[in-house]
Amino acid sequence: MSNDNTYDVTTWPHGDPHDDIGEVFNSIIADVKARQAASDVNDGGKPGAVIYIPPGDYRLRTQVLIDISFLRVHGSGHGFTSSSIRFNVPEEEWPGLHELWPGGSRILVDIPVDHARDESEGTAFLVARTGSPRISSVEFSNFCIDGLHFTAEGPANNPENSYANGKTGIYIADANDSFRVTGMGFVYLEHALTIYNADALSIHDNFVAECGSCIELRGWGQASKISDNLIGAGPEGRSIYAENHGGLLITANNVFPRGSSSVHLHGVTRSSVTNNRLHSFYPGMVVLAAGSSENLVASNHFLRDHEPWTPFLGVDNGVDDLAGLLAIDGSDNSVIGNHFSEVVDSRSIQPADASPVIIRILRGNDNHVATNHVVAKDVATASSDSAFEAQVDALLTTGSSQALAVTTVMVDAASTRNTILDSGRDDQVVLNRAVNAFRATPSVGFAAPAADGAARKVVRT
């Protein structure tokens, strides 16, 4: 028994943490509940506890159930390394690799999975408690949750490329307040973080990659933030997804391929997507859907280019190039000061011979789109068997390209009273000017009207 509410999984007398750390966690939580049974003792009574995971490998065969507030679970290293690269290296070359598996304080999720199950059954850490008050102040920090293997049919006939295994890292089932997920590593999980009904949630400074879907805020929520994370989902999953949230801040994240979307907001209002670096191999990078309104999308860098790694060539998200890199179904949103780079091989555009759309407003009214900069280049695609070299080469290549014709902004007939300013030349914007306000980005050699209405003389040097 711990007398100071601090526990170490390797010194706890019940269970073997290396064989089944889940059993150890549940035993520790039972001890905390037994020792902190009274809710009011001298103006306190339930301070919670800290559970420490030293560096090492810990297999998890039993799901951990957390139903107490004020619990902090922390380790000594997020331990991320690319399992995807390893599983696409010929096995005979594995002995020459410096590391083969993730490290740090590493949880190996080894729960039997029935694919016809409830969605929470394959979860390593299940947080569930109903009643009043909401469960509060649970923290996960600085350890690795590793799903070990993907198991479905995958590209290149390799199940390890499928992003599917029925496993989830952390699943929060019930209304919660002031949770924190910081400094974590998530790898090879079909769902890394699934959180319902969050209030004042902080997901900060994590490495969440090579997971089917990375961060999913479901149900409803408010006043939460997703910040400063490194994120990358699979082609059928989402990197950041939120539904029915207000006051959500998504900022300073580096979202890399190959998720079907980088940020997908469904019925989200009065929230911000700012200062993110977003990289995708497909259209539909940021989606504001289901009436998402009064949101700010500003100062983000969008890069859409091609898949350079051989095992995933030909894989896409099923969205064509008319959908837009940013798609809006909602009203009163502001899209300001973003940079868009569309760097693709024109022969790969779908439908063929179409002009790719950068910003598309599908439905809603009174959206404000201003001072967005679009760079569009037609490049010859190249591929490589080396994931790291292929990606870096693609990112650093800016020459040997031609201009690509694009539609910078398209406003559908179902959307009116929008204001589009300085986000594309006159020939790059498609909208009904009778029901939308428009000012084109000036072109080189454009003669602006003089104060007296006469055209100014353009001097070329």
mmCIF file of N, CA, C and O in Angstrom, residues 88-171:
data_model
loop_
_atom_site.group_PDB
_atom_site.id
_atom_site.type_symbol
_atom_site.label_atom_id
_atom_site.label_comp_id
_atom_site.label_asym_id
_atom_site.label_seq_id
_atom_site.Cartn_x
_atom_site.Cartn_y
_atom_site.Cartn_z
ATOM 1 N N ASN A 88 7.571 -2.014 -43.499
ATOM 2 C CA ASN A 88 7.767 -2.006 -44.945
ATOM 3 C C ASN A 88 9.230 -2.174 -45.325
ATOM 4 O O ASN A 88 9.593 -2.005 -46.490
ATOM 5 N N VAL A 89 10.050 -2.535 -44.360
ATOM 6 C CA VAL A 89 11.431 -2.947 -44.600
ATOM 7 C C VAL A 89 11.456 -4.476 -44.653
ATOM 8 O O VAL A 89 10.828 -5.125 -43.805
ATOM 9 N N PRO A 90 12.119 -5.074 -45.629
ATOM 10 C CA PRO A 90 12.192 -6.540 -45.670
ATOM 11 C C PRO A 90 12.671 -7.102 -44.333
ATOM 12 O O PRO A 90 13.608 -6.586 -43.721
ATOM 13 N N GLU A 91 12.018 -8.153 -43.865
ATOM 14 C CA GLU A 91 12.297 -8.676 -42.535
ATOM 15 C C GLU A 91 13.745 -9.132 -42.378
ATOM 16 O O GLU A 91 14.296 -9.082 -41.271
ATOM 17 N N GLU A 92 14.343 -9.556 -43.467
ATOM 18 C CA GLU A 92 15.744 -9.983 -43.372
ATOM 19 C C GLU A 92 16.676 -8.822 -43.060
ATOM 20 O O GLU A 92 17.831 -9.037 -42.651
ATOM 21 N N GLU A 93 16.202 -7.577 -43.226
ATOM 22 C CA GLU A 93 17.021 -6.410 -42.907
ATOM 23 C C GLU A 93 16.822 -5.930 -41.473
ATOM 24 O O GLU A 93 17.538 -5.041 -41.019
ATOM 25 N N TRP A 94 15.854 -6.490 -40.749
ATOM 26 C CA TRP A 94 15.575 -6.029 -39.395
ATOM 27 C C TRP A 94 16.771 -6.131 -38.452
ATOM 28 O O TRP A 94 16.964 -5.225 -37.619
ATOM 29 N N PRO A 95 17.578 -7.191 -38.535
ATOM 30 C CA PRO A 95 18.717 -7.257 -37.605
ATOM 31 C C PRO A 95 19.676 -6.080 -37.725
ATOM 32 O O PRO A 95 20.414 -5.777 -36.778
ATOM 33 N N GLY A 96 19.662 -5.379 -38.866
ATOM 34 C CA GLY A 96 20.553 -4.237 -39.032
ATOM 35 C C GLY A 96 19.981 -2.926 -38.571
ATOM 36 O O GLY A 96 20.671 -1.898 -38.613
ATOM 37 N N LEU A 97 18.746 -2.918 -38.097
ATOM 38 C CA LEU A 97 18.127 -1.685 -37.614
ATOM 39 C C LEU A 97 18.559 -1.387 -36.182
ATOM 40 O O LEU A 97 18.643 -2.291 -35.355
ATOM 41 N N HIS A 98 18.808 -0.122 -35.901
ATOM 42 C CA HIS A 98 19.235 0.267 -34.547
ATOM 43 C C HIS A 98 18.152 -0.023 -33.509
ATOM 44 O O HIS A 98 18.450 -0.483 -32.405
ATOM 45 N N GLU A 99 16.903 0.333 -33.830
ATOM 46 C CA GLU A 99 15.765 -0.011 -32.980
ATOM 47 C C GLU A 99 14.714 -0.674 -33.846
ATOM 48 O O GLU A 99 14.577 -0.358 -35.026
ATOM 49 N N LEU A 100 13.964 -1.571 -33.224
ATOM 50 C CA LEU A 100 12.926 -2.274 -33.963
ATOM 51 C C LEU A 100 11.529 -1.864 -33.509
ATOM 52 O O LEU A 100 10.591 -1.865 -34.300
ATOM 53 N N TRP A 101 11.368 -1.513 -32.238
ATOM 54 C CA TRP A 101 10.068 -1.218 -31.663
ATOM 55 C C TRP A 101 10.096 0.139 -30.960
ATOM 56 O O TRP A 101 11.175 0.630 -30.607
ATOM 57 N N PRO A 102 8.938 0.749 -30.741
ATOM 58 C CA PRO A 102 8.905 1.965 -29.908
ATOM 59 C C PRO A 102 9.499 1.713 -28.524
ATOM 60 O O PRO A 102 9.618 0.563 -28.077
ATOM 61 N N GLY A 103 9.844 2.805 -27.833
ATOM 62 C CA GLY A 103 10.514 2.661 -26.543
ATOM 63 C C GLY A 103 9.869 3.519 -25.474
ATOM 64 O O GLY A 103 8.657 3.703 -25.438
ATOM 65 N N GLY A 104 10.694 4.070 -24.584
ATOM 66 C CA GLY A 104 10.194 4.867 -23.473
ATOM 67 C C GLY A 104 9.385 4.014 -22.509
ATOM 68 O O GLY A 104 9.633 2.818 -22.327
ATOM 69 N N SER A 105 8.405 4.618 -21.887
ATOM 70 C CA SER A 105 7.475 3.899 -21.010
ATOM 71 C C SER A 105 6.339 3.402 -21.908
ATOM 72 O O SER A 105 5.399 4.133 -22.211
ATOM 73 N N ARG A 106 6.439 2.158 -22.338
ATOM 74 C CA ARG A 106 5.635 1.666 -23.467
ATOM 75 C C ARG A 106 4.606 0.629 -23.030
ATOM 76 O O ARG A 106 4.947 -0.399 -22.447
ATOM 77 N N ILE A 107 3.330 0.918 -23.356
ATOM 78 C CA ILE A 107 2.235 -0.015 -23.130
ATOM 79 C C ILE A 107 1.966 -0.761 -24.427
ATOM 80 O O ILE A 107 1.687 -0.153 -25.467
ATOM 81 N N LEU A 108 2.056 -2.088 -24.406
ATOM 82 C CA LEU A 108 1.806 -2.932 -25.569
ATOM 83 C C LEU A 108 0.362 -3.434 -25.486
ATOM 84 O O LEU A 108 0.050 -4.291 -24.652
ATOM 85 N N VAL A 109 -0.521 -2.881 -26.307
ATOM 86 C CA VAL A 109 -1.939 -3.218 -26.225
ATOM 87 C C VAL A 109 -2.155 -4.595 -26.861
ATOM 88 O O VAL A 109 -2.050 -4.762 -28.070
ATOM 89 N N ASP A 110 -2.455 -5.567 -26.014
ATOM 90 C CA ASP A 110 -2.578 -6.959 -26.451
ATOM 91 C C ASP A 110 -3.931 -7.527 -26.009
ATOM 92 O O ASP A 110 -4.022 -8.667 -25.560
ATOM 93 N N ILE A 111 -4.974 -6.698 -26.123
ATOM 94 C CA ILE A 111 -6.328 -7.109 -25.768
ATOM 95 C C ILE A 111 -6.941 -7.860 -26.944
ATOM 96 O O ILE A 111 -6.899 -7.367 -28.084
ATOM 97 N N PRO A 112 -7.524 -9.035 -26.726
ATOM 98 C CA PRO A 112 -8.228 -9.713 -27.831
ATOM 99 C C PRO A 112 -9.362 -8.838 -28.342
ATOM 100 O O PRO A 112 -10.118 -8.258 -27.560
ATOM 101 N N VAL A 113 -9.475 -8.719 -29.653
ATOM 102 C CA VAL A 113 -10.441 -7.814 -30.254
ATOM 103 C C VAL A 113 -11.444 -8.609 -31.072
ATOM 104 O O VAL A 113 -11.080 -9.397 -31.932
ATOM 105 N N ASP A 114 -12.722 -8.383 -30.777
ATOM 106 C CA ASP A 114 -13.818 -8.904 -31.587
ATOM 107 C C ASP A 114 -14.337 -7.740 -32.411
ATOM 108 O O ASP A 114 -14.843 -6.763 -31.873
ATOM 109 N N HIS A 115 -14.197 -7.844 -33.746
ATOM 110 C CA HIS A 115 -14.539 -6.701 -34.599
ATOM 111 C C HIS A 115 -16.033 -6.422 -34.639
ATOM 112 O O HIS A 115 -16.460 -5.424 -35.195
ATOM 113 N N ALA A 116 -16.875 -7.276 -34.057
ATOM 114 C CA ALA A 116 -18.314 -7.003 -33.971
ATOM 115 C C ALA A 116 -18.685 -6.443 -32.600
ATOM 116 O O ALA A 116 -19.800 -6.537 -32.149
ATOM 117 N N ARG A 117 -17.714 -5.856 -31.908
ATOM 118 C CA ARG A 117 -17.857 -5.447 -30.519
ATOM 119 C C ARG A 117 -18.439 -4.052 -30.378
ATOM 120 O O ARG A 117 -18.577 -3.322 -31.346
ATOM 121 N N ASP A 118 -18.694 -3.655 -29.149
ATOM 122 C CA ASP A 118 -18.877 -2.253 -28.801
ATOM 123 C C ASP A 118 -17.564 -1.527 -29.056
ATOM 124 O O ASP A 118 -16.477 -2.079 -28.856
ATOM 125 N N GLU A 119 -17.654 -0.254 -29.479
ATOM 126 C CA GLU A 119 -16.442 0.439 -29.927
ATOM 127 C C GLU A 119 -15.409 0.640 -28.824
ATOM 128 O O GLU A 119 -14.253 0.912 -29.118
ATOM 129 N N SER A 120 -15.791 0.505 -27.569
ATOM 130 C CA SER A 120 -14.839 0.726 -26.481
ATOM 131 C C SER A 120 -14.117 -0.547 -26.036
ATOM 132 O O SER A 120 -13.185 -0.477 -25.230
ATOM 133 N N GLU A 121 -14.497 -1.693 -26.531
ATOM 134 C CA GLU A 121 -13.974 -2.941 -25.971
ATOM 135 C C GLU A 121 -12.497 -3.173 -26.266
ATOM 136 O O GLU A 121 -11.813 -3.852 -25.509
ATOM 137 N N GLY A 122 -11.992 -2.637 -27.369
ATOM 138 C CA GLY A 122 -10.581 -2.815 -27.681
ATOM 139 C C GLY A 122 -9.697 -1.716 -27.127
ATOM 140 O O GLY A 122 -8.573 -1.528 -27.581
ATOM 141 N N THR A 123 -10.192 -1.016 -26.112
ATOM 142 C CA THR A 123 -9.493 0.142 -25.560
ATOM 143 C C THR A 123 -8.511 -0.256 -24.467
ATOM 144 O O THR A 123 -8.821 -1.099 -23.621
ATOM 145 N N ALA A 124 -7.339 0.377 -24.462
ATOM 146 C CA ALA A 124 -6.379 0.156 -23.383
ATOM 147 C C ALA A 124 -6.856 0.837 -22.098
ATOM 148 O O ALA A 124 -6.956 0.200 -21.045
ATOM 149 N N PHE A 125 -7.158 2.147 -22.163
ATOM 150 C CA PHE A 125 -7.590 2.919 -20.991
ATOM 151 C C PHE A 125 -9.010 3.425 -21.228
ATOM 152 O O PHE A 125 -9.228 4.320 -22.048
ATOM 153 N N LEU A 126 -9.968 2.854 -20.513
ATOM 154 C CA LEU A 126 -11.360 3.278 -20.594
ATOM 155 C C LEU A 126 -11.674 4.150 -19.379
ATOM 156 O O LEU A 126 -11.511 3.722 -18.232
ATOM 157 N N VAL A 127 -12.121 5.378 -19.643
ATOM 158 C CA VAL A 127 -12.553 6.276 -18.576
ATOM 159 C C VAL A 127 -14.068 6.353 -18.641
ATOM 160 O O VAL A 127 -14.635 6.801 -19.640
ATOM 161 N N ALA A 128 -14.725 5.907 -17.586
ATOM 162 C CA ALA A 128 -16.191 5.852 -17.603
ATOM 163 C C ALA A 128 -16.726 6.051 -16.189
ATOM 164 O O ALA A 128 -16.378 5.301 -15.275
ATOM 165 N N ARG A 129 -17.553 7.074 -16.022
ATOM 166 C CA ARG A 129 -18.271 7.278 -14.771
ATOM 167 C C ARG A 129 -19.422 8.229 -15.026
ATOM 168 O O ARG A 129 -19.221 9.330 -15.541
ATOM 169 N N THR A 130 -20.626 7.812 -14.682
ATOM 170 C CA THR A 130 -21.784 8.672 -14.803
ATOM 171 C C THR A 130 -22.096 9.295 -13.440
ATOM 172 O O THR A 130 -21.433 9.007 -12.441
ATOM 173 N N GLY A 131 -23.122 10.121 -13.402
ATOM 174 C CA GLY A 131 -23.504 10.753 -12.140
ATOM 175 C C GLY A 131 -22.876 12.113 -11.970
ATOM 176 O O GLY A 131 -22.219 12.647 -12.855
ATOM 177 N N SER A 132 -23.079 12.655 -10.780
ATOM 178 C CA SER A 132 -22.629 14.009 -10.486
ATOM 179 C C SER A 132 -21.664 13.990 -9.306
ATOM 180 O O SER A 132 -21.870 13.256 -8.340
ATOM 181 N N PRO A 133 -20.595 14.787 -9.376
ATOM 182 C CA PRO A 133 -20.224 15.622 -10.511
ATOM 183 C C PRO A 133 -19.547 14.796 -11.608
ATOM 184 O O PRO A 133 -19.246 13.617 -11.419
ATOM 185 N N ARG A 134 -19.298 15.458 -12.739
ATOM 186 C CA ARG A 134 -18.548 14.796 -13.809
ATOM 187 C C ARG A 134 -17.173 14.360 -13.307
ATOM 188 O O ARG A 134 -16.586 15.010 -12.449
ATOM 189 N N ILE A 135 -16.658 13.309 -13.895
ATOM 190 C CA ILE A 135 -15.289 12.906 -13.584
ATOM 191 C C ILE A 135 -14.346 14.019 -14.063
ATOM 192 O O ILE A 135 -14.517 14.583 -15.139
ATOM 193 N N SER A 136 -13.351 14.349 -13.241
ATOM 194 C CA SER A 136 -12.545 15.540 -13.494
ATOM 195 C C SER A 136 -11.058 15.277 -13.304
ATOM 196 O O SER A 136 -10.641 14.413 -12.528
ATOM 197 N N SER A 137 -10.270 16.071 -14.013
ATOM 198 C CA SER A 137 -8.826 16.189 -13.770
ATOM 199 C C SER A 137 -8.103 14.844 -13.810
ATOM 200 O O SER A 137 -7.292 14.533 -12.932
ATOM 201 N N VAL A 138 -8.374 14.070 -14.841
ATOM 202 C CA VAL A 138 -7.575 12.876 -15.114
ATOM 203 C C VAL A 138 -6.521 13.263 -16.143
ATOM 204 O O VAL A 138 -6.827 13.920 -17.144
ATOM 205 N N GLU A 139 -5.272 12.856 -15.900
ATOM 206 C CA GLU A 139 -4.166 13.254 -16.761
ATOM 207 C C GLU A 139 -3.401 12.028 -17.247
ATOM 208 O O GLU A 139 -3.117 11.111 -16.467
ATOM 209 N N PHE A 140 -3.059 12.048 -18.540
ATOM 210 C CA PHE A 140 -2.183 11.040 -19.135
ATOM 211 C C PHE A 140 -0.968 11.770 -19.673
ATOM 212 O O PHE A 140 -1.102 12.717 -20.463
ATOM 213 N N SER A 141 0.234 11.339 -19.275
ATOM 214 C CA SER A 141 1.405 12.120 -19.620
ATOM 215 C C SER A 141 2.632 11.247 -19.847
ATOM 216 O O SER A 141 2.942 10.358 -19.048
ATOM 217 N N ASN A 142 3.300 11.476 -20.973
ATOM 218 C CA ASN A 142 4.691 11.060 -21.160
ATOM 219 C C ASN A 142 4.891 9.541 -21.154
ATOM 220 O O ASN A 142 5.844 9.040 -20.590
ATOM 221 N N PHE A 143 3.983 8.807 -21.804
ATOM 222 C CA PHE A 143 4.249 7.389 -22.061
ATOM 223 C C PHE A 143 3.684 7.016 -23.416
ATOM 224 O O PHE A 143 3.026 7.828 -24.085
ATOM 225 N N CYS A 144 3.968 5.814 -23.868
ATOM 226 C CA CYS A 144 3.627 5.354 -25.209
ATOM 227 C C CYS A 144 2.539 4.287 -25.134
ATOM 228 O O CYS A 144 2.612 3.369 -24.308
ATOM 229 N N ILE A 145 1.533 4.401 -26.014
ATOM 230 C CA ILE A 145 0.532 3.352 -26.174
ATOM 231 C C ILE A 145 0.680 2.806 -27.594
ATOM 232 O O ILE A 145 0.464 3.532 -28.565
ATOM 233 N N ASP A 146 1.054 1.547 -27.705
ATOM 234 C CA ASP A 146 1.412 0.913 -28.975
ATOM 235 C C ASP A 146 0.441 -0.228 -29.271
ATOM 236 O O ASP A 146 0.327 -1.179 -28.489
ATOM 237 N N GLY A 147 -0.260 -0.130 -30.414
ATOM 238 C CA GLY A 147 -1.186 -1.183 -30.816
ATOM 239 C C GLY A 147 -0.536 -2.377 -31.467
ATOM 240 O O GLY A 147 -1.224 -3.337 -31.843
ATOM 241 N N LEU A 148 0.772 -2.335 -31.651
ATOM 242 C CA LEU A 148 1.615 -3.458 -32.097
ATOM 243 C C LEU A 148 1.490 -3.775 -33.582
ATOM 244 O O LEU A 148 2.484 -3.759 -34.311
ATOM 245 N N HIS A 149 0.308 -4.140 -34.053
ATOM 246 C CA HIS A 149 0.136 -4.566 -35.443
ATOM 247 C C HIS A 149 -1.209 -4.103 -35.971
ATOM 248 O O HIS A 149 -2.200 -4.065 -35.239
ATOM 249 N N PHE A 150 -1.261 -3.781 -37.272
ATOM 250 C CA PHE A 150 -2.529 -3.684 -37.978
ATOM 251 C C PHE A 150 -2.822 -5.030 -38.624
ATOM 252 O O PHE A 150 -1.895 -5.776 -38.982
ATOM 253 N N THR A 151 -4.105 -5.323 -38.807
ATOM 254 C CA THR A 151 -4.466 -6.707 -39.117
ATOM 255 C C THR A 151 -5.420 -6.873 -40.294
ATOM 256 O O THR A 151 -5.697 -8.013 -40.695
ATOM 257 N N ALA A 152 -5.956 -5.783 -40.863
ATOM 258 C CA ALA A 152 -6.908 -5.910 -41.967
ATOM 259 C C ALA A 152 -6.157 -5.952 -43.301
ATOM 260 O O ALA A 152 -4.923 -5.922 -43.347
ATOM 261 N N GLU A 153 -6.896 -6.037 -44.397
ATOM 262 C CA GLU A 153 -6.267 -5.996 -45.712
ATOM 263 C C GLU A 153 -5.730 -4.588 -45.955
ATOM 264 O O GLU A 153 -6.432 -3.600 -45.744
ATOM 265 N N GLY A 154 -4.484 -4.508 -46.427
ATOM 266 C CA GLY A 154 -3.873 -3.206 -46.604
ATOM 267 C C GLY A 154 -3.222 -3.044 -47.954
ATOM 268 O O GLY A 154 -3.076 -4.011 -48.714
ATOM 269 N N PRO A 155 -2.824 -1.806 -48.295
ATOM 270 C CA PRO A 155 -2.107 -1.571 -49.551
ATOM 271 C C PRO A 155 -0.850 -2.429 -49.652
ATOM 272 O O PRO A 155 -0.244 -2.793 -48.642
ATOM 273 N N ALA A 156 -0.476 -2.738 -50.874
ATOM 274 C CA ALA A 156 0.697 -3.574 -51.148
ATOM 275 C C ALA A 156 0.561 -4.959 -50.512
ATOM 276 O O ALA A 156 1.561 -5.599 -50.203
ATOM 277 N N ASN A 157 -0.707 -5.384 -50.308
ATOM 278 C CA ASN A 157 -0.986 -6.703 -49.715
ATOM 279 C C ASN A 157 -0.315 -6.883 -48.363
ATOM 280 O O ASN A 157 0.075 -7.992 -47.995
ATOM 281 N N ASN A 158 -0.184 -5.778 -47.634
ATOM 282 C CA ASN A 158 0.480 -5.806 -46.343
ATOM 283 C C ASN A 158 -0.513 -5.359 -45.272
ATOM 284 O O ASN A 158 -0.894 -4.189 -45.215
ATOM 285 N N PRO A 159 -0.980 -6.263 -44.411
ATOM 286 C CA PRO A 159 -1.922 -5.860 -43.354
ATOM 287 C C PRO A 159 -1.398 -4.723 -42.483
ATOM 288 O O PRO A 159 -2.193 -3.937 -41.944
ATOM 289 N N GLU A 160 -0.074 -4.619 -42.336
ATOM 290 C CA GLU A 160 0.488 -3.573 -41.494
ATOM 291 C C GLU A 160 0.270 -2.176 -42.069
ATOM 292 O O GLU A 160 0.502 -1.176 -41.383
ATOM 293 N N ASN A 161 -0.195 -2.089 -43.313
ATOM 294 C CA ASN A 161 -0.507 -0.796 -43.925
ATOM 295 C C ASN A 161 -1.997 -0.471 -43.885
ATOM 296 O O ASN A 161 -2.433 0.499 -44.500
ATOM 297 N N SER A 162 -2.781 -1.262 -43.162
ATOM 298 C CA SER A 162 -4.241 -1.115 -43.206
ATOM 299 C C SER A 162 -4.786 -0.079 -42.231
ATOM 300 O O SER A 162 -5.928 0.358 -42.378
ATOM 301 N N TYR A 163 -4.034 0.290 -41.221
ATOM 302 C CA TYR A 163 -4.473 1.224 -40.178
ATOM 303 C C TYR A 163 -5.697 0.705 -39.410
ATOM 304 O O TYR A 163 -6.440 1.490 -38.816
ATOM 305 N N ALA A 164 -5.919 -0.596 -39.392
ATOM 306 C CA ALA A 164 -7.096 -1.155 -38.739
ATOM 307 C C ALA A 164 -6.711 -2.351 -37.886
ATOM 308 O O ALA A 164 -6.020 -3.263 -38.347
ATOM 309 N N ASN A 165 -7.134 -2.329 -36.610
ATOM 310 C CA ASN A 165 -6.938 -3.486 -35.720
ATOM 311 C C ASN A 165 -7.954 -3.518 -34.574
ATOM 312 O O ASN A 165 -7.859 -4.361 -33.680
ATOM 313 N N GLY A 166 -8.914 -2.594 -34.582
ATOM 314 C CA GLY A 166 -9.928 -2.578 -33.533
ATOM 315 C C GLY A 166 -9.452 -2.082 -32.187
ATOM 316 O O GLY A 166 -10.184 -2.193 -31.203
ATOM 317 N N LYS A 167 -8.257 -1.500 -32.109
ATOM 318 C CA LYS A 167 -7.693 -1.064 -30.831
ATOM 319 C C LYS A 167 -7.753 0.459 -30.686
ATOM 320 O O LYS A 167 -7.573 1.196 -31.644
ATOM 321 N N THR A 168 -7.998 0.887 -29.455
ATOM 322 C CA THR A 168 -8.042 2.309 -29.111
ATOM 323 C C THR A 168 -7.097 2.555 -27.938
ATOM 324 O O THR A 168 -7.012 1.731 -27.024
ATOM 325 N N GLY A 169 -6.411 3.693 -27.959
ATOM 326 C CA GLY A 169 -5.506 4.019 -26.859
ATOM 327 C C GLY A 169 -6.251 4.456 -25.618
ATOM 328 O O GLY A 169 -6.206 3.806 -24.570
ATOM 329 N N ILE A 170 -6.953 5.585 -25.711
ATOM 330 C CA ILE A 170 -7.719 6.141 -24.591
ATOM 331 C C ILE A 170 -9.133 6.430 -25.081
ATOM 332 O O ILE A 170 -9.322 7.101 -26.114
ATOM 333 N N TYR A 171 -10.121 5.948 -24.346
ATOM 334 C CA TYR A 171 -11.530 6.145 -24.697
ATOM 335 C C TYR A 171 -12.233 6.716 -23.470
ATOM 336 O O TYR A 171 -12.292 6.071 -22.415
#
